[in-house]
Amino acid sequence: MIAIEETARKKIEVPSHPQWPTLSDEEKTALKERIKKLLKERNAVLVAHYYVDGDLQALAEETGGCVADSLEMARYGTTTDADTLVVCGVRFMGETSKILNPEKRVLMPDLEATCSLDEGCPADEFTEFCDAHPDRTVVVYANTSAEVKARADWMVTSSIALPIVKHLAARGEKVLWAPDRHLGHYIQRQTGADVLLWQGSCVVHEEFKSFALERLRRLHPDAAVLVHPESPEEVIEQADVVGSTTALIKAVRELPNQEFIVATDEGIFWKMQQMAGNKKLLIAPTAGEGATCVSCGHCPWMAMNALQNLERVLVEGDNEILIDEEIRRRAVTPIQRMLDFAREHGIGTASRR
Ligand code: 13P
Ligand code: SF4
């Protein structure tokens, strides 16, 4: 097992959370009705991530769209007859949808909604890194640009990263992993694979603090601790369940515990509450030694999605995801490889209703 840390860590500009005007119940209902009408007129469907605002998740479900993790979001677009996919999430999710569905129109409420992992892995530097290690199989996390995917052998999401790297290690392949260093370390510890890591991180998960978590666990000794593997190792070590957003939602539904401490974006509480409304959910602490609380348990880019700009993009039809055809053609291979692997191994079931 080898982990060489070679790349420099990048400073990412993190925007503040947007402040959306509060809507009265009547205003919200009217807005949702207008969006439903527009979705029908445009033959469009909503594809939403668990971290976006609960109103958007509810609307996606009410209108026959999809609320899911990144694996299922990628797959969903290929299964619907809709002409337009409106992706409520962050840019890499819209790009993945477009790469897999070039004939469909892919819109997003805000094209500025990016991800610190994507921002921290520029394609030119990543290409140099890969070129310097031609003996390694290049595995990239979904949270990357189309250009980075175009340079990869495999794309993975957190739902499927472990079995894929295990499969590669069993074939004797050495892995170059990018961009999330915490997830990469976790995968390496779990599989024993030979992994070379890019040094990216998620600004939300990296803020969860292990000492403060220990304190909170002492205050809630019966709570199960659920951790997304983008979190630091000392936080993962305290987990009862480590997994993708879908795996964490499943844990809330299936474990007998009545209390949960959750180390992932708090947008996920909407679905968890829907699945098990009587259970108590606590966000894992982001305060403590070294705390900056810039994102404070909620992704500022996911927060750029709201009912207001969803309506606007449906009216205007702008904010379309466009990808150079040559890049798209190369990027589709690692994604399709993952989807084929998922199908062959029966991996990935969303908690969609
Ligand atoms: P999932 O694939 O687990 O939904 O995670 C996506 C993500 O961006 C987590 O921060
Ligand atoms: Fe990226 Fe982290 Fe936001 Fe997920 S929560 S989109 S990994 S910045």
Short mmCIF file of C-alpha atoms and ligand atoms in Angstrom, two decimals:
data_model
loop_
_atom_site.label_atom_id
_atom_site.label_comp_id
_atom_site.label_asym_id
_atom_site.label_seq_id
_atom_site.Cartn_x
_atom_site.Cartn_y
_atom_site.Cartn_z
CA MET A 1 0.00 0.00 0.00
CA ILE A 2 1.55 3.28 -1.08
CA ALA A 3 0.21 6.81 -0.87
CA ILE A 4 2.42 9.52 -2.25
CA GLU A 5 1.19 13.04 -1.80
CA GLU A 6 2.57 15.06 -4.65
CA THR A 7 0.32 17.89 -5.70
CA ALA A 8 0.13 21.25 -3.98
CA ARG A 9 -3.10 22.11 -2.19
CA LYS A 10 -4.97 24.96 -3.86
CA LYS A 11 -6.63 27.91 -2.22
CA ILE A 12 -10.27 27.98 -3.28
CA GLU A 13 -12.41 31.11 -3.17
CA VAL A 14 -15.58 30.13 -1.31
CA PRO A 15 -18.58 32.42 -1.92
CA SER A 16 -20.95 33.29 0.92
CA HIS A 17 -24.30 31.54 0.97
CA PRO A 18 -26.80 33.41 -1.20
CA GLN A 19 -29.67 35.01 0.72
CA TRP A 20 -32.90 34.23 -1.13
CA PRO A 21 -35.92 36.45 -0.32
CA THR A 22 -38.40 34.67 1.97
CA LEU A 23 -41.65 33.76 0.19
CA SER A 24 -45.05 33.62 1.85
CA ASP A 25 -46.90 30.29 1.55
CA GLU A 26 -49.14 31.77 -1.16
CA GLU A 27 -46.20 33.14 -3.12
CA LYS A 28 -44.38 29.82 -2.89
CA THR A 29 -47.42 27.83 -4.03
CA ALA A 30 -47.99 30.17 -6.97
CA LEU A 31 -44.31 29.99 -7.95
CA LYS A 32 -44.33 26.19 -7.79
CA GLU A 33 -47.46 26.08 -9.96
CA ARG A 34 -45.83 28.32 -12.59
CA ILE A 35 -42.74 26.07 -12.60
CA LYS A 36 -44.87 22.93 -12.98
CA LYS A 37 -46.61 24.50 -16.01
CA LEU A 38 -43.28 25.51 -17.55
CA LEU A 39 -41.84 22.02 -17.04
CA LYS A 40 -44.80 20.55 -18.95
CA GLU A 41 -44.62 23.13 -21.75
CA ARG A 42 -40.89 22.52 -22.21
CA ASN A 43 -41.11 18.72 -21.79
CA ALA A 44 -38.49 19.23 -19.06
CA VAL A 45 -37.71 17.24 -15.95
CA LEU A 46 -35.93 18.15 -12.68
CA VAL A 47 -32.86 16.19 -11.64
CA ALA A 48 -32.02 17.28 -8.08
CA HIS A 49 -29.30 16.38 -5.60
CA TYR A 50 -30.02 15.65 -1.91
CA TYR A 51 -28.08 18.78 -0.88
CA VAL A 52 -30.31 21.36 -2.61
CA ASP A 53 -33.12 23.22 -0.91
CA GLY A 54 -36.00 20.99 0.29
CA ASP A 55 -38.53 22.92 -1.83
CA LEU A 56 -36.62 21.93 -4.96
CA GLN A 57 -36.38 18.29 -3.86
CA ALA A 58 -40.13 18.24 -3.16
CA LEU A 59 -40.91 19.81 -6.52
CA ALA A 60 -38.69 17.32 -8.35
CA GLU A 61 -40.60 14.47 -6.74
CA GLU A 62 -44.05 16.04 -7.29
CA THR A 63 -43.31 16.50 -11.00
CA GLY A 64 -41.97 12.99 -11.64
CA GLY A 65 -38.31 13.99 -11.68
CA CYS A 66 -35.42 12.61 -9.69
CA VAL A 67 -33.88 13.34 -6.27
CA ALA A 68 -30.72 11.35 -5.84
CA ASP A 69 -26.98 11.01 -5.30
CA SER A 70 -24.53 11.76 -8.10
CA LEU A 71 -24.48 8.20 -9.44
CA GLU A 72 -28.24 8.04 -9.82
CA MET A 73 -28.43 11.60 -11.18
CA ALA A 74 -26.00 10.57 -13.91
CA ARG A 75 -28.04 7.50 -14.73
CA TYR A 76 -31.43 9.16 -14.56
CA GLY A 77 -31.07 11.37 -17.65
CA THR A 78 -30.51 8.31 -19.81
CA THR A 79 -33.83 6.80 -18.72
CA THR A 80 -36.24 9.69 -19.28
CA ASP A 81 -38.04 10.79 -22.47
CA ALA A 82 -37.88 14.45 -21.48
CA ASP A 83 -36.17 16.74 -24.03
CA THR A 84 -34.71 18.98 -21.32
CA LEU A 85 -32.98 18.03 -18.07
CA VAL A 86 -32.91 20.80 -15.48
CA VAL A 87 -30.12 19.85 -13.11
CA CYS A 88 -30.47 21.34 -9.62
CA GLY A 89 -27.07 20.73 -8.11
CA VAL A 90 -23.57 21.79 -9.07
CA ARG A 91 -21.94 22.17 -12.44
CA PHE A 92 -20.20 18.80 -12.69
CA MET A 93 -23.61 17.15 -12.30
CA GLY A 94 -25.00 19.15 -15.24
CA GLU A 95 -21.91 18.33 -17.29
CA THR A 96 -22.16 14.61 -16.56
CA SER A 97 -25.80 14.69 -17.69
CA LYS A 98 -24.83 16.45 -20.92
CA ILE A 99 -21.93 14.08 -21.60
CA LEU A 100 -24.30 11.12 -21.36
CA ASN A 101 -27.20 12.80 -23.14
CA PRO A 102 -25.79 14.99 -25.91
CA GLU A 103 -29.13 15.10 -27.73
CA LYS A 104 -30.89 16.58 -24.68
CA ARG A 105 -30.84 20.16 -23.54
CA VAL A 106 -29.30 20.45 -20.06
CA LEU A 107 -30.08 23.61 -18.09
CA MET A 108 -29.03 24.69 -14.60
CA PRO A 109 -30.50 27.43 -12.36
CA ASP A 110 -27.00 28.91 -11.91
CA LEU A 111 -23.95 28.01 -13.98
CA GLU A 112 -21.69 29.52 -11.30
CA ALA A 113 -22.62 26.68 -8.94
CA THR A 114 -19.31 24.85 -8.89
CA CYS A 115 -17.53 22.57 -6.39
CA SER A 116 -14.25 23.04 -4.53
CA LEU A 117 -13.05 19.65 -5.77
CA ASP A 118 -13.67 20.59 -9.39
CA GLU A 119 -12.07 24.04 -8.88
CA GLY A 120 -9.05 22.49 -7.20
CA CYS A 121 -8.25 20.22 -10.13
CA PRO A 122 -7.54 22.28 -13.27
CA ALA A 123 -7.37 20.12 -16.41
CA ASP A 124 -3.94 21.31 -17.60
CA GLU A 125 -2.20 20.56 -14.27
CA PHE A 126 -4.06 17.31 -13.95
CA THR A 127 -2.98 16.24 -17.44
CA GLU A 128 0.66 16.92 -16.51
CA PHE A 129 0.24 14.85 -13.33
CA CYS A 130 -1.19 11.94 -15.34
CA ASP A 131 1.50 12.22 -18.00
CA ALA A 132 4.14 11.95 -15.26
CA HIS A 133 2.64 8.63 -14.11
CA PRO A 134 1.78 6.70 -17.25
CA ASP A 135 1.89 3.36 -15.39
CA ARG A 136 -1.22 4.22 -13.33
CA THR A 137 -4.91 3.75 -14.04
CA VAL A 138 -6.54 7.18 -13.77
CA VAL A 139 -9.63 7.17 -11.57
CA VAL A 140 -11.46 10.48 -11.10
CA TYR A 141 -14.31 11.35 -8.81
CA ALA A 142 -17.49 12.64 -10.47
CA ASN A 143 -16.76 16.08 -8.91
CA THR A 144 -14.49 17.14 -11.79
CA SER A 145 -14.78 19.03 -15.08
CA ALA A 146 -15.54 17.37 -18.42
CA GLU A 147 -11.91 18.03 -19.46
CA VAL A 148 -10.56 16.14 -16.43
CA LYS A 149 -12.94 13.25 -17.08
CA ALA A 150 -11.73 13.22 -20.69
CA ARG A 151 -8.24 12.35 -19.37
CA ALA A 152 -9.48 9.55 -17.06
CA ASP A 153 -9.82 5.79 -17.44
CA TRP A 154 -12.64 5.56 -14.91
CA MET A 155 -15.06 7.96 -13.29
CA VAL A 156 -16.51 7.00 -9.90
CA THR A 157 -18.95 8.44 -7.39
CA SER A 158 -18.88 7.79 -3.64
CA SER A 159 -21.48 5.00 -4.09
CA ILE A 160 -19.20 2.94 -6.26
CA ALA A 161 -15.61 4.07 -5.67
CA LEU A 162 -14.77 1.23 -3.27
CA PRO A 163 -15.82 -1.75 -5.44
CA ILE A 164 -14.22 -0.23 -8.54
CA VAL A 165 -10.85 0.41 -6.87
CA LYS A 166 -11.02 -3.06 -5.27
CA HIS A 167 -11.62 -4.49 -8.75
CA LEU A 168 -8.63 -2.57 -10.19
CA ALA A 169 -6.37 -3.59 -7.30
CA ALA A 170 -7.34 -7.24 -7.79
CA ARG A 171 -6.21 -6.90 -11.41
CA GLY A 172 -2.85 -5.62 -10.13
CA GLU A 173 -3.43 -2.07 -11.37
CA LYS A 174 -1.90 0.95 -9.63
CA VAL A 175 -4.26 3.90 -9.27
CA LEU A 176 -3.88 7.63 -9.74
CA TRP A 177 -6.78 9.15 -7.79
CA ALA A 178 -8.22 12.68 -8.05
CA PRO A 179 -9.27 15.02 -6.69
CA ASP A 180 -10.57 14.32 -3.13
CA ARG A 181 -7.69 13.39 -0.83
CA HIS A 182 -9.90 12.31 2.09
CA LEU A 183 -12.03 10.00 -0.04
CA GLY A 184 -8.85 8.79 -1.76
CA HIS A 185 -7.21 7.96 1.59
CA TYR A 186 -10.36 6.23 2.77
CA ILE A 187 -10.52 4.10 -0.40
CA GLN A 188 -6.86 3.26 -0.04
CA ARG A 189 -7.25 2.20 3.61
CA GLN A 190 -10.26 0.05 2.74
CA THR A 191 -8.81 -1.64 -0.36
CA GLY A 192 -5.07 -1.71 0.33
CA ALA A 193 -4.61 -0.55 -3.27
CA ASP A 194 -1.55 1.33 -4.47
CA VAL A 195 -2.96 4.84 -4.80
CA LEU A 196 -1.33 8.11 -5.79
CA LEU A 197 -3.39 11.05 -4.57
CA TRP A 198 -4.25 14.48 -5.90
CA GLN A 199 -4.61 16.90 -2.97
CA GLY A 200 -8.14 18.28 -3.37
CA SER A 201 -10.82 18.58 -0.70
CA CYS A 202 -14.45 19.49 -0.16
CA VAL A 203 -14.88 22.78 1.71
CA VAL A 204 -18.00 21.45 3.43
CA HIS A 205 -16.80 18.05 4.65
CA GLU A 206 -13.32 19.24 5.55
CA GLU A 207 -14.86 21.52 8.18
CA PHE A 208 -16.23 18.72 10.32
CA LYS A 209 -14.16 18.67 13.50
CA SER A 210 -13.17 15.49 15.30
CA PHE A 211 -12.73 16.84 18.88
CA ALA A 212 -16.07 18.59 18.79
CA LEU A 213 -17.63 15.44 17.36
CA GLU A 214 -16.25 13.39 20.27
CA ARG A 215 -17.87 15.86 22.68
CA LEU A 216 -21.20 15.72 20.87
CA ARG A 217 -21.13 11.91 20.90
CA ARG A 218 -20.63 11.97 24.68
CA LEU A 219 -23.72 14.17 24.98
CA HIS A 220 -25.70 11.79 22.72
CA PRO A 221 -24.31 8.33 23.52
CA ASP A 222 -27.15 6.52 21.69
CA ALA A 223 -26.79 8.46 18.46
CA ALA A 224 -25.39 6.71 15.40
CA VAL A 225 -22.70 8.71 13.59
CA LEU A 226 -23.10 8.90 9.80
CA VAL A 227 -20.18 10.23 7.77
CA HIS A 228 -19.65 10.98 4.08
CA PRO A 229 -16.15 9.81 3.09
CA GLU A 230 -15.13 13.27 1.87
CA SER A 231 -14.65 14.05 5.58
CA PRO A 232 -11.24 14.00 7.35
CA GLU A 233 -9.88 10.65 8.57
CA GLU A 234 -10.35 11.47 12.32
CA VAL A 235 -14.05 12.13 11.63
CA ILE A 236 -14.45 8.98 9.51
CA GLU A 237 -12.85 6.97 12.34
CA GLN A 238 -15.75 7.91 14.63
CA ALA A 239 -18.44 6.79 12.19
CA ASP A 240 -20.93 3.97 12.62
CA VAL A 241 -21.70 4.24 8.90
CA VAL A 242 -19.45 5.69 6.18
CA GLY A 243 -21.01 6.07 2.76
CA SER A 244 -22.53 8.02 -0.09
CA THR A 245 -25.53 10.27 0.46
CA THR A 246 -27.80 7.39 -0.51
CA ALA A 247 -26.09 5.05 1.97
CA LEU A 248 -26.49 7.61 4.80
CA ILE A 249 -30.20 8.10 4.04
CA LYS A 250 -30.67 4.32 4.05
CA ALA A 251 -28.94 4.12 7.46
CA VAL A 252 -31.39 6.62 8.99
CA ARG A 253 -34.31 4.58 7.66
CA GLU A 254 -32.98 1.16 8.64
CA LEU A 255 -30.96 1.54 11.86
CA PRO A 256 -32.92 1.20 15.12
CA ASN A 257 -31.31 4.36 16.61
CA GLN A 258 -33.59 7.32 17.28
CA GLU A 259 -30.79 9.91 17.05
CA PHE A 260 -28.18 10.50 14.36
CA ILE A 261 -25.16 12.77 14.11
CA VAL A 262 -24.66 13.49 10.43
CA ALA A 263 -21.36 14.60 8.87
CA THR A 264 -22.45 15.73 5.44
CA ASP A 265 -24.31 18.68 3.91
CA GLU A 266 -27.41 19.43 5.95
CA GLY A 267 -29.51 19.68 2.77
CA ILE A 268 -29.74 15.89 3.13
CA PHE A 269 -31.97 16.34 6.22
CA TRP A 270 -34.99 16.96 3.98
CA LYS A 271 -34.85 13.42 2.55
CA MET A 272 -33.82 11.87 5.88
CA GLN A 273 -36.76 13.53 7.60
CA GLN A 274 -39.06 12.31 4.82
CA MET A 275 -37.79 8.75 5.30
CA ALA A 276 -37.88 8.77 9.11
CA GLY A 277 -39.61 11.92 10.38
CA ASN A 278 -39.73 10.82 14.03
CA LYS A 279 -35.97 10.43 14.32
CA LYS A 280 -33.72 13.23 15.59
CA LEU A 281 -30.97 14.52 13.29
CA LEU A 282 -27.99 16.59 14.46
CA ILE A 283 -25.44 18.13 12.12
CA ALA A 284 -21.87 17.15 13.05
CA PRO A 285 -19.97 20.12 14.52
CA THR A 286 -17.98 22.46 12.33
CA ALA A 287 -16.83 24.50 15.34
CA GLY A 288 -13.73 23.73 17.41
CA GLU A 289 -9.99 24.17 17.12
CA GLY A 290 -9.00 25.57 13.73
CA ALA A 291 -12.62 26.23 12.79
CA THR A 292 -13.36 28.78 10.10
CA CYS A 293 -16.97 27.83 9.49
CA VAL A 294 -16.98 29.19 5.96
CA SER A 295 -19.46 26.65 4.67
CA CYS A 296 -20.87 25.60 8.09
CA GLY A 297 -22.32 22.26 7.00
CA HIS A 298 -23.96 23.54 3.83
CA CYS A 299 -22.42 23.83 0.39
CA PRO A 300 -22.53 27.46 -0.80
CA TRP A 301 -22.71 26.32 -4.42
CA MET A 302 -25.60 23.91 -3.84
CA ALA A 303 -27.33 26.86 -2.12
CA MET A 304 -27.26 28.77 -5.44
CA ASN A 305 -30.24 26.66 -6.55
CA ALA A 306 -33.64 28.08 -5.62
CA LEU A 307 -37.23 28.14 -6.87
CA GLN A 308 -36.70 31.71 -8.09
CA ASN A 309 -33.80 31.04 -10.46
CA LEU A 310 -35.32 27.72 -11.50
CA GLU A 311 -38.36 29.59 -12.81
CA ARG A 312 -36.12 32.14 -14.49
CA VAL A 313 -34.07 29.54 -16.36
CA LEU A 314 -37.22 27.78 -17.56
CA VAL A 315 -38.60 31.07 -18.88
CA GLU A 316 -35.36 32.27 -20.49
CA GLY A 317 -34.00 28.89 -21.56
CA ASP A 318 -30.44 30.12 -20.97
CA ASN A 319 -27.79 28.67 -18.60
CA GLU A 320 -27.39 25.75 -20.94
CA ILE A 321 -24.53 23.30 -20.43
CA LEU A 322 -22.50 23.05 -23.65
CA ILE A 323 -19.48 20.79 -24.04
CA ASP A 324 -17.00 20.59 -26.89
CA GLU A 325 -17.83 17.41 -28.85
CA GLU A 326 -14.27 16.06 -28.84
CA ILE A 327 -14.03 16.46 -25.03
CA ARG A 328 -17.48 14.94 -24.59
CA ARG A 329 -16.63 11.94 -26.74
CA ARG A 330 -13.55 11.21 -24.60
CA ALA A 331 -15.28 11.96 -21.29
CA VAL A 332 -18.11 9.53 -21.96
CA THR A 333 -15.80 6.48 -21.85
CA PRO A 334 -14.86 6.59 -18.12
CA ILE A 335 -18.46 7.40 -17.17
CA GLN A 336 -19.91 4.61 -19.26
CA ARG A 337 -17.33 2.22 -17.78
CA MET A 338 -18.64 3.08 -14.30
CA LEU A 339 -22.28 2.70 -15.36
CA ASP A 340 -21.57 -0.69 -16.97
CA PHE A 341 -19.73 -1.81 -13.81
CA ALA A 342 -22.67 -0.64 -11.66
CA ARG A 343 -25.13 -2.58 -13.83
CA GLU A 344 -23.03 -5.75 -13.90
CA HIS A 345 -22.55 -5.67 -10.11
CA GLY A 346 -26.05 -4.46 -9.20
CA ILE A 347 -24.73 -1.32 -7.48
CA GLY A 348 -26.72 1.84 -6.79
CA THR A 349 -30.32 2.05 -5.82
CA ALA A 350 -31.62 5.52 -5.14
CA SER A 351 -34.10 6.20 -2.37
CA ARG A 352 -36.35 7.86 -4.93
CA ARG A 353 -40.09 7.82 -4.34
P1 13P B 1 -22.86 11.70 -3.47
O1 13P B 1 -22.42 11.09 -4.73
O2 13P B 1 -22.66 10.83 -2.28
O3 13P B 1 -24.26 12.20 -3.59
O4 13P B 1 -21.94 12.97 -3.17
C1 13P B 1 -21.83 14.08 -4.01
C2 13P B 1 -21.17 15.21 -3.36
O5 13P B 1 -20.89 16.21 -3.96
C3 13P B 1 -20.84 15.09 -1.95
O6 13P B 1 -20.32 16.25 -1.47
FE1 SF4 B 2 -18.40 19.89 -3.92
FE2 SF4 B 2 -18.36 19.63 -1.30
FE3 SF4 B 2 -20.27 21.07 -2.47
FE4 SF4 B 2 -20.24 18.36 -2.71
S1 SF4 B 2 -20.56 19.54 -0.84
S2 SF4 B 2 -20.58 19.86 -4.32
S3 SF4 B 2 -18.03 18.00 -2.79
S4 SF4 B 2 -18.07 21.54 -2.43
#
